[in-house]
Short mmCIF file of C-alpha atoms in Angstrom, two decimals:
data_model
loop_
_atom_site.label_atom_id
_atom_site.label_comp_id
_atom_site.label_asym_id
_atom_site.label_seq_id
_atom_site.Cartn_x
_atom_site.Cartn_y
_atom_site.Cartn_z
CA GLY A 953 182.67 112.79 179.29
CA ASP A 954 182.94 116.54 178.97
CA SER A 955 179.83 118.39 177.89
CA VAL A 956 178.44 121.88 177.42
CA THR A 957 174.80 122.78 177.92
CA GLN A 958 173.40 126.08 176.81
CA MET A 959 170.10 127.81 176.77
CA GLU A 960 167.69 126.56 174.12
CA GLY A 961 166.70 129.02 171.47
CA PRO A 962 165.53 130.77 169.56
CA VAL A 963 165.80 133.98 171.54
CA THR A 964 164.09 137.03 170.11
CA LEU A 965 164.72 140.46 171.62
CA SER A 966 164.09 144.07 170.73
CA GLU A 967 167.00 146.34 169.90
CA GLU A 968 168.71 147.76 173.00
CA ALA A 969 167.40 144.98 175.23
CA PHE A 970 169.62 143.16 177.73
CA LEU A 971 170.84 139.75 176.65
CA THR A 972 171.75 136.71 178.69
CA ILE A 973 172.47 133.29 177.20
CA ASN A 974 173.12 130.70 179.86
CA CYS A 975 175.87 128.12 179.56
CA THR A 976 177.09 125.46 181.95
CA TYR A 977 179.80 122.86 181.49
CA THR A 978 180.99 119.59 182.93
CA ALA A 979 184.64 118.75 182.51
CA THR A 980 187.53 116.98 184.13
CA GLY A 981 190.14 119.50 185.05
CA TYR A 982 189.89 123.17 184.22
CA PRO A 983 189.07 123.81 180.60
CA SER A 984 189.25 127.09 178.78
CA LEU A 985 185.80 128.43 177.95
CA PHE A 986 184.75 130.11 174.75
CA TRP A 987 181.85 131.79 173.04
CA TYR A 988 181.82 131.43 169.27
CA VAL A 989 179.40 133.27 166.98
CA GLN A 990 178.12 132.13 163.59
CA TYR A 991 176.55 134.84 161.43
CA PRO A 992 174.15 133.71 158.69
CA GLY A 993 175.99 131.85 155.94
CA GLU A 994 179.36 132.21 157.62
CA GLY A 995 181.77 130.12 159.67
CA LEU A 996 182.59 130.17 163.36
CA GLN A 997 184.23 133.23 164.84
CA LEU A 998 185.68 133.40 168.30
CA LEU A 999 183.73 136.04 170.22
CA LEU A 1000 185.48 135.82 173.59
CA LYS A 1001 187.29 133.44 175.88
CA ALA A 1002 188.37 132.88 179.49
CA THR A 1003 191.12 130.54 180.53
CA LYS A 1004 190.76 130.32 184.30
CA ALA A 1005 188.32 130.79 187.15
CA ASP A 1006 187.03 134.37 187.65
CA ASP A 1007 188.47 135.49 184.32
CA LYS A 1008 186.11 137.73 182.35
CA GLY A 1009 186.21 137.58 178.59
CA SER A 1010 184.84 140.54 176.66
CA ASN A 1011 184.49 141.68 173.08
CA LYS A 1012 182.12 143.92 171.09
CA GLY A 1013 180.09 144.70 174.23
CA PHE A 1014 179.63 141.03 175.08
CA GLU A 1015 181.09 139.57 178.24
CA ALA A 1016 181.17 136.30 180.14
CA THR A 1017 182.79 135.33 183.44
CA TYR A 1018 184.27 131.92 184.18
CA ARG A 1019 182.51 130.74 187.34
CA LYS A 1020 184.11 127.59 188.68
CA GLU A 1021 181.74 127.30 191.63
CA THR A 1022 178.68 127.15 189.38
CA THR A 1023 180.52 125.70 186.34
CA SER A 1024 178.98 128.43 184.23
CA PHE A 1025 180.01 130.88 181.53
CA HIS A 1026 176.91 132.93 180.77
CA LEU A 1027 177.05 135.38 177.89
CA GLU A 1028 175.71 138.90 178.49
CA LYS A 1029 175.33 142.13 176.59
CA GLY A 1030 173.77 145.28 177.95
CA SER A 1031 172.21 146.58 174.75
CA VAL A 1032 171.85 144.36 171.71
CA GLN A 1033 171.79 145.54 168.11
CA VAL A 1034 170.16 144.08 165.00
CA SER A 1035 173.65 143.19 163.79
CA ASP A 1036 174.03 140.82 166.76
CA SER A 1037 171.53 138.42 165.20
CA ALA A 1038 173.41 135.15 164.85
CA VAL A 1039 173.84 131.72 166.42
CA TYR A 1040 175.96 131.70 169.56
CA PHE A 1041 177.88 128.61 170.67
CA CYS A 1042 179.30 128.08 174.12
CA ALA A 1043 182.32 125.79 174.10
CA ALA A 1044 184.95 124.24 176.34
CA GLY A 1045 188.37 122.93 175.56
CA SER A 1046 191.73 122.11 177.07
CA SER A 1047 195.09 122.95 175.65
CA ALA A 1048 195.46 121.56 172.13
CA SER A 1049 192.55 119.21 172.66
CA LYS A 1050 189.18 119.06 170.96
CA ILE A 1051 186.61 121.74 171.65
CA ILE A 1052 183.22 120.60 172.89
CA PHE A 1053 180.40 122.78 171.66
CA GLY A 1054 176.98 123.42 173.07
CA SER A 1055 173.97 123.06 170.82
CA GLY A 1056 173.92 126.74 169.88
CA THR A 1057 171.40 129.49 170.61
CA ARG A 1058 169.85 131.38 167.73
CA LEU A 1059 169.44 135.07 168.57
CA SER A 1060 167.18 137.37 166.57
CA ILE A 1061 167.03 141.09 167.28
CA ARG A 1062 163.98 143.11 166.15
CA PRO A 1063 164.57 146.73 165.11
CA GLU B 697 195.33 139.13 160.08
CA PRO B 698 196.18 135.48 159.35
CA GLU B 699 193.22 133.20 158.81
CA VAL B 700 192.34 129.61 158.04
CA THR B 701 191.16 129.07 154.49
CA GLN B 702 189.17 126.21 153.05
CA THR B 703 188.40 125.04 149.55
CA PRO B 704 186.00 124.47 147.96
CA SER B 705 183.28 126.46 149.64
CA HIS B 706 180.65 124.05 148.34
CA GLN B 707 181.13 120.50 147.07
CA VAL B 708 178.36 118.42 145.52
CA THR B 709 179.02 114.73 145.00
CA GLN B 710 177.24 111.47 144.29
CA MET B 711 176.88 108.85 146.99
CA GLY B 712 179.81 106.45 146.93
CA GLN B 713 182.25 108.94 145.46
CA GLU B 714 185.46 110.06 147.15
CA VAL B 715 185.86 113.69 148.19
CA ILE B 716 188.83 115.63 149.47
CA LEU B 717 188.27 118.78 151.46
CA ARG B 718 191.20 121.14 151.67
CA CYS B 719 192.36 123.52 154.35
CA VAL B 720 195.29 125.86 154.78
CA PRO B 721 195.81 126.43 158.52
CA ILE B 722 197.47 129.51 159.96
CA SER B 723 201.15 129.20 159.16
CA ASN B 724 202.77 129.02 162.61
CA HIS B 725 200.09 126.83 164.17
CA LEU B 726 200.94 123.32 165.28
CA TYR B 727 197.56 121.67 165.86
CA PHE B 728 194.94 121.03 163.22
CA TYR B 729 191.35 119.88 163.49
CA TRP B 730 188.30 118.93 161.51
CA TYR B 731 184.75 119.42 162.77
CA ARG B 732 181.43 118.99 161.10
CA GLN B 733 178.02 120.58 161.52
CA ILE B 734 174.99 118.83 160.12
CA LEU B 735 172.41 121.43 159.15
CA GLY B 736 170.72 122.87 162.22
CA GLN B 737 172.73 120.78 164.66
CA LYS B 738 175.71 121.32 166.91
CA VAL B 739 179.31 121.42 165.81
CA GLU B 740 180.93 117.99 166.30
CA PHE B 741 184.60 117.14 166.64
CA LEU B 742 186.01 114.71 164.09
CA VAL B 743 189.78 114.58 164.47
CA SER B 744 192.85 116.40 165.71
CA PHE B 745 196.30 116.22 164.16
CA TYR B 746 199.71 117.08 165.53
CA ASN B 747 203.26 116.31 164.52
CA ASN B 748 202.07 114.49 161.40
CA GLU B 749 199.79 112.07 163.13
CA ILE B 750 196.28 111.84 164.51
CA SER B 751 196.24 112.76 168.19
CA GLU B 752 192.54 112.18 168.82
CA LYS B 753 189.48 111.13 166.85
CA SER B 754 185.80 110.77 167.55
CA GLU B 755 183.56 107.77 166.87
CA ILE B 756 182.29 109.59 163.79
CA PHE B 757 185.78 109.38 162.26
CA ASP B 758 185.62 105.82 161.03
CA ASP B 759 187.60 104.01 158.33
CA GLN B 760 185.91 106.05 155.62
CA PHE B 761 187.70 109.16 156.82
CA SER B 762 191.38 110.05 156.65
CA VAL B 763 193.48 113.15 157.10
CA GLU B 764 196.76 114.17 155.65
CA ARG B 765 199.22 117.02 155.70
CA PRO B 766 200.75 116.45 152.27
CA ASP B 767 203.05 119.46 152.41
CA GLY B 768 203.95 122.27 154.76
CA SER B 769 200.77 124.20 154.28
CA ASN B 770 197.76 122.06 153.38
CA PHE B 771 195.66 119.86 155.63
CA THR B 772 193.11 117.60 153.96
CA LEU B 773 190.12 115.51 154.95
CA LYS B 774 189.26 112.62 152.65
CA ILE B 775 186.00 110.74 152.70
CA ARG B 776 186.50 107.54 150.69
CA SER B 777 182.93 106.57 149.85
CA THR B 778 180.47 109.27 150.72
CA LYS B 779 177.07 108.52 152.24
CA LEU B 780 173.98 110.69 152.29
CA GLU B 781 174.49 111.30 156.01
CA ASP B 782 177.94 112.83 155.33
CA SER B 783 176.14 115.93 154.03
CA ALA B 784 177.23 118.69 156.40
CA MET B 785 179.36 121.78 156.77
CA TYR B 786 182.95 120.75 157.46
CA PHE B 787 185.12 123.17 159.38
CA CYS B 788 188.87 123.09 159.60
CA ALA B 789 190.56 124.72 162.58
CA SER B 790 194.07 125.33 163.78
CA SER B 791 195.64 126.26 167.07
CA PRO B 792 199.08 127.46 168.12
CA GLY B 793 199.00 124.94 170.95
CA LEU B 794 200.68 127.29 173.37
CA ALA B 795 199.78 127.48 177.04
CA GLY B 796 197.20 130.21 177.55
CA ALA B 797 196.57 130.48 173.81
CA ASP B 798 194.54 127.41 173.14
CA GLU B 799 191.67 128.87 171.20
CA GLN B 800 191.07 127.33 167.84
CA PHE B 801 190.72 129.44 164.73
CA PHE B 802 188.12 128.19 162.32
CA GLY B 803 187.94 128.41 158.58
CA PRO B 804 184.77 129.46 156.73
CA GLY B 805 183.76 125.84 156.10
CA THR B 806 183.05 123.61 153.13
CA ARG B 807 179.44 122.66 152.56
CA LEU B 808 179.35 119.06 151.37
CA THR B 809 176.17 117.86 149.69
CA VAL B 810 175.90 114.13 148.95
CA LEU B 811 173.18 113.21 146.43
#
């Protein structure tokens, strides 16, 4: 069945460091890909998405590119802030169908 | 901006009791979902609902679970006889179901604690 695998955490970085969280997927067909973020004590918020190959999703300085050839959707940010500390979930889904989540990566940013 | 709302935010119940978790999806959305997240674990799909019927369910969604859209706005998840292992955060989500707009919008969650 479909699955999403993402980098194990926790990840701890200093403020202004470069961030990469790796994500790969296996799916039949061509799913849409998402990154959701969960801040402490809160629910899931959509951070960015891409719906087809070579699309780049971006939001709040984060970006991820849908790479069909490597079945990847790695999350990157050039300069992280303390406020970026959260759990990040990579996810895949097809139109109106269930979303499959990765296991989540906890990110902590040191001032 | 429209959002999915869920009530209550925290529900504590005794094992064997029935609970109903409530959700109000975004008003023009057509697809509705329930997910759960056991503490520290990944978010797991439970069920999807469209046109007043279940369109897909996971193996977690057994006979103890049911969903209902009792009116034009609410979407509920009922657990008939709760077990300790049902303790989790339950998220409701909705989606417009349109081509190219298939992201799901999640509510803030209901934390269910079964004692």
